[in-house]
């Protein structure tokens, strides 16, 4: 029987790349997201390559929707908590509280809602692996990113606490914390301003969604006695939140 992987935020970027990579590794995929057309496109691509993919269109910010869609699922072998976003880039006294709500509700509460349902099934079975997609912002706060950084600090702390909570159950927990990854991330952060988003990566060869997917696939295939607690990935030109070498 194929192992099953549940991936949130699978309509673009890291989530989509992870679904494709894990399908290629032999997993049956359950892909979730808010954009039905993109989920359908992903399903067709995976199935055209000989894989298996189910799609669930819902918003992780709604506990009711999470429970309704995920509680009927059979046991998952791998959960990739990828759904997340940054919104806005202003000083704390100028931030838009709607952006704050979107980040906290998705990055923190959404992750918790999904994990609560799936982790209970994994713990009851005595096996499973949860991979949380964090960020270097989870340990390195930066100017204009207070709430986003706070949400990723929460993911970092939750990942460490989950590891402790699930230790006796046989469920693994891994946090992967990327630096610059060129996806829709910056375009979402700047509310569709493509020019401003492109400027984030100017002079840098950033990571791609496929790079993070490769890391997820690697930690997922490790033997049962081995767990990667925390993995930090950055472009070669980036050494931290404040250290980036931009080629002219």
Short mmCIF file of the C-alpha atoms (twelve columns), coordinates in Angstrom:
data_MODEL
# 
_entry.id   MODEL 
# 
loop_
_atom_site.group_PDB 
_atom_site.id 
_atom_site.type_symbol 
_atom_site.label_atom_id 
_atom_site.label_alt_id 
_atom_site.label_comp_id 
_atom_site.label_asym_id 
_atom_site.label_seq_id 
_atom_site.Cartn_x 
_atom_site.Cartn_y 
_atom_site.Cartn_z 
_atom_site.pdbx_PDB_model_num 
ATOM 1   C CA . UNK A 1   0.000   0.000  0.000   1 
ATOM 2   C CA . UNK A 2   1.311   3.454  -0.911  1 
ATOM 3   C CA . UNK A 3   2.325   5.820  1.821   1 
ATOM 4   C CA . UNK A 4   0.059   8.857  1.981   1 
ATOM 5   C CA . UNK A 5   1.183   12.489 2.247   1 
ATOM 6   C CA . UNK A 6   -1.079  15.424 3.128   1 
ATOM 7   C CA . UNK A 7   0.241   18.780 1.919   1 
ATOM 8   C CA . UNK A 8   -1.394  22.087 2.805   1 
ATOM 9   C CA . UNK A 9   -1.021  25.145 0.592   1 
ATOM 10  C CA . UNK A 10  -0.363  22.928 -2.434  1 
ATOM 11  C CA . UNK A 11  -1.606  25.309 -5.122  1 
ATOM 12  C CA . UNK A 12  1.747   27.041 -5.680  1 
ATOM 13  C CA . UNK A 13  5.374   27.368 -4.667  1 
ATOM 14  C CA . UNK A 14  6.805   24.995 -2.085  1 
ATOM 15  C CA . UNK A 15  3.541   23.134 -1.587  1 
ATOM 16  C CA . UNK A 16  3.011   22.379 -5.255  1 
ATOM 17  C CA . UNK A 17  6.635   21.375 -5.762  1 
ATOM 18  C CA . UNK A 18  6.432   19.109 -2.717  1 
ATOM 19  C CA . UNK A 19  3.307   17.377 -4.017  1 
ATOM 20  C CA . UNK A 20  5.028   16.656 -7.336  1 
ATOM 21  C CA . UNK A 21  8.255   15.485 -5.692  1 
ATOM 22  C CA . UNK A 22  6.565   13.186 -3.195  1 
ATOM 23  C CA . UNK A 23  4.291   11.763 -5.880  1 
ATOM 24  C CA . UNK A 24  7.422   10.941 -7.884  1 
ATOM 25  C CA . UNK A 25  8.789   9.211  -4.767  1 
ATOM 26  C CA . UNK A 26  5.724   6.959  -4.668  1 
ATOM 27  C CA . UNK A 27  3.450   8.711  -2.206  1 
ATOM 28  C CA . UNK A 28  -0.265  9.016  -2.688  1 
ATOM 29  C CA . UNK A 29  -0.941  12.741 -2.401  1 
ATOM 30  C CA . UNK A 30  -3.725  14.591 -0.623  1 
ATOM 31  C CA . UNK A 31  -3.309  18.212 -1.724  1 
ATOM 32  C CA . UNK A 32  -5.168  21.042 -0.041  1 
ATOM 33  C CA . UNK A 33  -5.561  24.719 -0.857  1 
ATOM 34  C CA . UNK A 34  -8.060  27.485 -1.518  1 
ATOM 35  C CA . UNK A 35  -7.826  27.627 -5.336  1 
ATOM 36  C CA . UNK A 36  -9.820  24.803 -6.877  1 
ATOM 37  C CA . UNK A 37  -8.580  25.344 -10.435 1 
ATOM 38  C CA . UNK A 38  -4.945  25.061 -9.377  1 
ATOM 39  C CA . UNK A 39  -5.635  21.974 -7.305  1 
ATOM 40  C CA . UNK A 40  -7.277  20.364 -10.313 1 
ATOM 41  C CA . UNK A 41  -4.293  21.250 -12.487 1 
ATOM 42  C CA . UNK A 42  -1.958  19.672 -9.924  1 
ATOM 43  C CA . UNK A 43  -4.081  16.525 -9.753  1 
ATOM 44  C CA . UNK A 44  -4.037  16.131 -13.524 1 
ATOM 45  C CA . UNK A 45  -0.258  16.598 -13.657 1 
ATOM 46  C CA . UNK A 46  0.395   14.008 -10.961 1 
ATOM 47  C CA . UNK A 47  -1.999  11.489 -12.469 1 
ATOM 48  C CA . UNK A 48  -0.573  12.011 -15.959 1 
ATOM 49  C CA . UNK A 49  2.787   10.937 -14.539 1 
ATOM 50  C CA . UNK A 50  1.246   7.786  -13.070 1 
ATOM 51  C CA . UNK A 51  0.754   9.046  -9.517  1 
ATOM 52  C CA . UNK A 52  -2.251  9.275  -7.232  1 
ATOM 53  C CA . UNK A 53  -3.694  12.583 -6.020  1 
ATOM 54  C CA . UNK A 54  -6.809  13.644 -4.156  1 
ATOM 55  C CA . UNK A 55  -7.612  17.306 -3.686  1 
ATOM 56  C CA . UNK A 56  -9.435  19.098 -0.882  1 
ATOM 57  C CA . UNK A 57  -10.398 22.740 -1.400  1 
ATOM 58  C CA . UNK A 58  -10.730 24.582 1.908   1 
ATOM 59  C CA . UNK A 59  -9.187  27.336 4.034   1 
ATOM 60  C CA . UNK A 60  -6.968  26.207 6.936   1 
ATOM 61  C CA . UNK A 61  -8.017  29.334 8.831   1 
ATOM 62  C CA . UNK A 62  -11.434 27.749 9.438   1 
ATOM 63  C CA . UNK A 63  -11.370 25.067 12.124  1 
ATOM 64  C CA . UNK A 64  -14.783 23.849 10.974  1 
ATOM 65  C CA . UNK A 65  -13.579 23.393 7.395   1 
ATOM 66  C CA . UNK A 66  -10.389 21.675 8.543   1 
ATOM 67  C CA . UNK A 67  -12.285 19.179 10.647  1 
ATOM 68  C CA . UNK A 68  -14.937 18.550 8.000   1 
ATOM 69  C CA . UNK A 69  -12.382 17.773 5.308   1 
ATOM 70  C CA . UNK A 70  -9.648  16.044 7.304   1 
ATOM 71  C CA . UNK A 71  -11.403 13.965 9.946   1 
ATOM 72  C CA . UNK A 72  -12.787 11.488 7.364   1 
ATOM 73  C CA . UNK A 73  -9.305  10.847 5.924   1 
ATOM 74  C CA . UNK A 74  -7.543  7.573  6.434   1 
ATOM 75  C CA . UNK A 75  -4.277  7.640  8.324   1 
ATOM 76  C CA . UNK A 76  -1.601  9.886  6.821   1 
ATOM 77  C CA . UNK A 77  2.035   8.836  6.890   1 
ATOM 78  C CA . UNK A 78  3.346   12.352 6.253   1 
ATOM 79  C CA . UNK A 79  1.884   15.791 6.948   1 
ATOM 80  C CA . UNK A 80  3.546   18.827 5.382   1 
ATOM 81  C CA . UNK A 81  2.248   21.978 7.062   1 
ATOM 82  C CA . UNK A 82  3.139   24.367 4.262   1 
ATOM 83  C CA . UNK A 83  0.184   26.777 4.085   1 
ATOM 84  C CA . UNK A 84  1.387   30.224 5.111   1 
ATOM 85  C CA . UNK A 85  1.989   33.766 3.962   1 
ATOM 86  C CA . UNK A 86  3.503   37.150 4.680   1 
ATOM 87  C CA . UNK A 87  1.344   40.231 4.241   1 
ATOM 88  C CA . UNK A 88  2.684   43.764 4.327   1 
ATOM 89  C CA . UNK A 89  6.129   45.134 5.148   1 
ATOM 90  C CA . UNK A 90  5.721   48.137 7.447   1 
ATOM 91  C CA . UNK A 91  6.814   49.333 10.846  1 
ATOM 92  C CA . UNK A 92  4.623   48.077 13.678  1 
ATOM 93  C CA . UNK A 93  2.953   51.485 14.114  1 
ATOM 94  C CA . UNK A 94  1.877   51.484 10.472  1 
ATOM 95  C CA . UNK A 95  0.834   47.856 9.970   1 
ATOM 96  C CA . UNK A 96  -2.578  46.822 8.694   1 
ATOM 97  C CA . UNK A 97  -4.364  44.693 11.284  1 
ATOM 98  C CA . UNK A 98  -6.083  42.769 8.477   1 
ATOM 99  C CA . UNK A 99  -2.640  41.631 7.340   1 
ATOM 100 C CA . UNK A 100 -1.791  40.662 10.905  1 
ATOM 101 C CA . UNK A 101 -4.945  38.575 11.222  1 
ATOM 102 C CA . UNK A 102 -4.246  36.813 7.914   1 
ATOM 103 C CA . UNK A 103 -0.721  35.861 8.987   1 
ATOM 104 C CA . UNK A 104 -1.597  34.703 12.486  1 
ATOM 105 C CA . UNK A 105 -4.719  32.845 11.388  1 
ATOM 106 C CA . UNK A 106 -2.905  31.021 8.581   1 
ATOM 107 C CA . UNK A 107 0.655   30.565 9.816   1 
ATOM 108 C CA . UNK A 108 -0.168  29.676 13.406  1 
ATOM 109 C CA . UNK A 109 -3.823  28.780 13.921  1 
ATOM 110 C CA . UNK A 110 -4.183  27.015 10.577  1 
ATOM 111 C CA . UNK A 111 -1.131  24.892 11.300  1 
ATOM 112 C CA . UNK A 112 -2.562  24.038 14.708  1 
ATOM 113 C CA . UNK A 113 -6.010  23.124 13.379  1 
ATOM 114 C CA . UNK A 114 -4.560  20.766 10.777  1 
ATOM 115 C CA . UNK A 115 -2.032  19.248 13.159  1 
ATOM 116 C CA . UNK A 116 -4.663  18.619 15.835  1 
ATOM 117 C CA . UNK A 117 -6.658  16.371 13.504  1 
ATOM 118 C CA . UNK A 118 -3.781  14.582 11.786  1 
ATOM 119 C CA . UNK A 119 -1.460  14.181 14.783  1 
ATOM 120 C CA . UNK A 120 -4.180  12.444 16.784  1 
ATOM 121 C CA . UNK A 121 -4.515  9.795  14.070  1 
ATOM 122 C CA . UNK A 122 -0.737  9.394  13.824  1 
ATOM 123 C CA . UNK A 123 -0.328  9.072  17.602  1 
ATOM 124 C CA . UNK A 124 -3.100  6.470  17.806  1 
ATOM 125 C CA . UNK A 125 -1.338  4.445  15.100  1 
ATOM 126 C CA . UNK A 126 2.099   4.940  16.638  1 
ATOM 127 C CA . UNK A 127 3.728   6.236  13.465  1 
ATOM 128 C CA . UNK A 128 3.880   9.269  11.198  1 
ATOM 129 C CA . UNK A 129 5.951   12.300 10.328  1 
ATOM 130 C CA . UNK A 130 5.007   15.980 10.547  1 
ATOM 131 C CA . UNK A 131 7.053   18.516 8.593   1 
ATOM 132 C CA . UNK A 132 6.427   22.173 9.422   1 
ATOM 133 C CA . UNK A 133 7.609   24.821 6.974   1 
ATOM 134 C CA . UNK A 134 9.040   27.609 9.070   1 
ATOM 135 C CA . UNK A 135 11.441  30.371 8.086   1 
ATOM 136 C CA . UNK A 136 14.722  31.930 9.113   1 
ATOM 137 C CA . UNK A 137 12.354  34.655 10.362  1 
ATOM 138 C CA . UNK A 138 11.487  32.183 13.123  1 
ATOM 139 C CA . UNK A 139 14.795  32.928 14.819  1 
ATOM 140 C CA . UNK A 140 15.948  36.179 13.176  1 
ATOM 141 C CA . UNK A 141 13.422  39.021 13.470  1 
ATOM 142 C CA . UNK A 142 13.895  41.877 11.042  1 
ATOM 143 C CA . UNK A 143 12.672  45.430 10.598  1 
ATOM 144 C CA . UNK A 144 9.165   45.791 9.113   1 
ATOM 145 C CA . UNK A 145 8.410   42.110 9.668   1 
ATOM 146 C CA . UNK A 146 7.283   42.042 13.298  1 
ATOM 147 C CA . UNK A 147 4.080   40.053 12.944  1 
ATOM 148 C CA . UNK A 148 5.328   37.715 10.233  1 
ATOM 149 C CA . UNK A 149 8.447   37.036 12.309  1 
ATOM 150 C CA . UNK A 150 6.287   36.494 15.390  1 
ATOM 151 C CA . UNK A 151 4.169   33.957 13.512  1 
ATOM 152 C CA . UNK A 152 7.253   32.054 12.378  1 
ATOM 153 C CA . UNK A 153 8.763   32.234 15.868  1 
ATOM 154 C CA . UNK A 154 5.540   30.507 16.926  1 
ATOM 155 C CA . UNK A 155 6.045   27.812 14.280  1 
ATOM 156 C CA . UNK A 156 9.590   27.292 15.544  1 
ATOM 157 C CA . UNK A 157 8.441   26.941 19.149  1 
ATOM 158 C CA . UNK A 158 5.501   24.743 18.185  1 
ATOM 159 C CA . UNK A 159 7.760   22.444 16.192  1 
ATOM 160 C CA . UNK A 160 10.068  21.963 19.168  1 
ATOM 161 C CA . UNK A 161 7.153   21.423 21.547  1 
ATOM 162 C CA . UNK A 162 5.435   19.008 19.126  1 
ATOM 163 C CA . UNK A 163 8.632   16.982 19.012  1 
ATOM 164 C CA . UNK A 164 8.515   16.649 22.793  1 
ATOM 165 C CA . UNK A 165 4.770   16.025 22.976  1 
ATOM 166 C CA . UNK A 166 4.841   13.283 20.338  1 
ATOM 167 C CA . UNK A 167 8.144   11.704 21.344  1 
ATOM 168 C CA . UNK A 168 6.648   8.650  23.042  1 
ATOM 169 C CA . UNK A 169 4.081   8.121  20.271  1 
ATOM 170 C CA . UNK A 170 6.610   7.339  17.553  1 
ATOM 171 C CA . UNK A 171 5.614   10.388 15.494  1 
ATOM 172 C CA . UNK A 172 8.508   12.358 14.022  1 
ATOM 173 C CA . UNK A 173 8.513   16.161 13.792  1 
ATOM 174 C CA . UNK A 174 10.777  18.200 11.523  1 
ATOM 175 C CA . UNK A 175 10.910  21.941 10.931  1 
ATOM 176 C CA . UNK A 176 12.394  23.211 7.682   1 
ATOM 177 C CA . UNK A 177 13.347  26.895 7.764   1 
ATOM 178 C CA . UNK A 178 14.185  28.429 4.389   1 
ATOM 179 C CA . UNK A 179 15.705  31.773 3.628   1 
ATOM 180 C CA . UNK A 180 14.941  33.422 0.280   1 
ATOM 181 C CA . UNK A 181 12.710  31.228 -1.888  1 
ATOM 182 C CA . UNK A 182 11.315  32.677 -5.096  1 
ATOM 183 C CA . UNK A 183 7.629   31.731 -5.147  1 
ATOM 184 C CA . UNK A 184 4.471   33.835 -4.941  1 
ATOM 185 C CA . UNK A 185 5.555   34.758 -1.395  1 
ATOM 186 C CA . UNK A 186 6.753   38.297 -2.093  1 
ATOM 187 C CA . UNK A 187 3.966   39.040 -4.559  1 
ATOM 188 C CA . UNK A 188 1.444   38.108 -1.864  1 
ATOM 189 C CA . UNK A 189 3.336   40.144 0.725   1 
ATOM 190 C CA . UNK A 190 3.148   43.233 -1.501  1 
ATOM 191 C CA . UNK A 191 -0.487  42.621 -2.437  1 
ATOM 192 C CA . UNK A 192 0.207   41.876 -6.086  1 
ATOM 193 C CA . UNK A 193 2.907   44.492 -6.737  1 
ATOM 194 C CA . UNK A 194 5.088   42.385 -9.051  1 
ATOM 195 C CA . UNK A 195 7.794   45.030 -9.529  1 
ATOM 196 C CA . UNK A 196 8.313   45.408 -5.793  1 
ATOM 197 C CA . UNK A 197 8.254   41.637 -5.350  1 
ATOM 198 C CA . UNK A 198 10.885  41.096 -8.034  1 
ATOM 199 C CA . UNK A 199 13.150  43.586 -6.280  1 
ATOM 200 C CA . UNK A 200 13.440  41.259 -3.289  1 
ATOM 201 C CA . UNK A 201 15.519  38.830 -5.359  1 
ATOM 202 C CA . UNK A 202 17.491  41.372 -7.382  1 
ATOM 203 C CA . UNK A 203 21.120  40.303 -7.738  1 
ATOM 204 C CA . UNK A 204 20.476  36.988 -5.969  1 
ATOM 205 C CA . UNK A 205 19.899  33.453 -7.194  1 
ATOM 206 C CA . UNK A 206 17.250  32.422 -4.665  1 
ATOM 207 C CA . UNK A 207 16.098  28.966 -3.687  1 
ATOM 208 C CA . UNK A 208 13.159  27.505 -5.578  1 
ATOM 209 C CA . UNK A 209 10.172  25.566 -4.366  1 
ATOM 210 C CA . UNK A 210 11.769  22.454 -5.842  1 
ATOM 211 C CA . UNK A 211 14.805  22.900 -3.579  1 
ATOM 212 C CA . UNK A 212 12.665  22.832 -0.452  1 
ATOM 213 C CA . UNK A 213 10.664  19.903 -1.830  1 
ATOM 214 C CA . UNK A 214 13.907  17.970 -2.256  1 
ATOM 215 C CA . UNK A 215 14.774  18.577 1.395   1 
ATOM 216 C CA . UNK A 216 11.319  17.393 2.485   1 
ATOM 217 C CA . UNK A 217 11.632  14.246 0.376   1 
ATOM 218 C CA . UNK A 218 15.033  13.554 1.919   1 
ATOM 219 C CA . UNK A 219 13.946  13.834 5.555   1 
ATOM 220 C CA . UNK A 220 10.831  11.785 4.803   1 
ATOM 221 C CA . UNK A 221 12.817  8.793  3.537   1 
ATOM 222 C CA . UNK A 222 15.178  8.518  6.486   1 
ATOM 223 C CA . UNK A 223 15.016  5.323  8.574   1 
ATOM 224 C CA . UNK A 224 12.563  5.125  11.454  1 
ATOM 225 C CA . UNK A 225 15.253  5.583  14.110  1 
ATOM 226 C CA . UNK A 226 16.499  8.877  12.607  1 
ATOM 227 C CA . UNK A 227 14.815  12.291 12.878  1 
ATOM 228 C CA . UNK A 228 15.891  15.693 11.564  1 
ATOM 229 C CA . UNK A 229 14.605  18.155 14.139  1 
ATOM 230 C CA . UNK A 230 15.499  21.382 12.362  1 
ATOM 231 C CA . UNK A 231 16.910  22.184 8.922   1 
ATOM 232 C CA . UNK A 232 17.925  25.673 7.746   1 
ATOM 233 C CA . UNK A 233 18.263  26.238 3.989   1 
ATOM 234 C CA . UNK A 234 19.507  29.408 2.297   1 
ATOM 235 C CA . UNK A 235 20.754  30.501 -1.100  1 
ATOM 236 C CA . UNK A 236 24.538  30.488 -1.365  1 
ATOM 237 C CA . UNK A 237 24.390  34.312 -1.473  1 
ATOM 238 C CA . UNK A 238 22.497  34.596 1.809   1 
ATOM 239 C CA . UNK A 239 23.940  34.004 5.270   1 
ATOM 240 C CA . UNK A 240 21.068  35.310 7.380   1 
ATOM 241 C CA . UNK A 241 18.159  37.723 7.489   1 
ATOM 242 C CA . UNK A 242 20.544  40.706 7.301   1 
ATOM 243 C CA . UNK A 243 23.390  39.199 5.277   1 
ATOM 244 C CA . UNK A 244 22.793  38.931 1.525   1 
ATOM 245 C CA . UNK A 245 25.377  39.394 -1.220  1 
ATOM 246 C CA . UNK A 246 23.721  40.918 -4.279  1 
ATOM 247 C CA . UNK A 247 25.640  40.760 -7.518  1 
ATOM 248 C CA . UNK A 248 25.505  43.894 -9.629  1 
# 
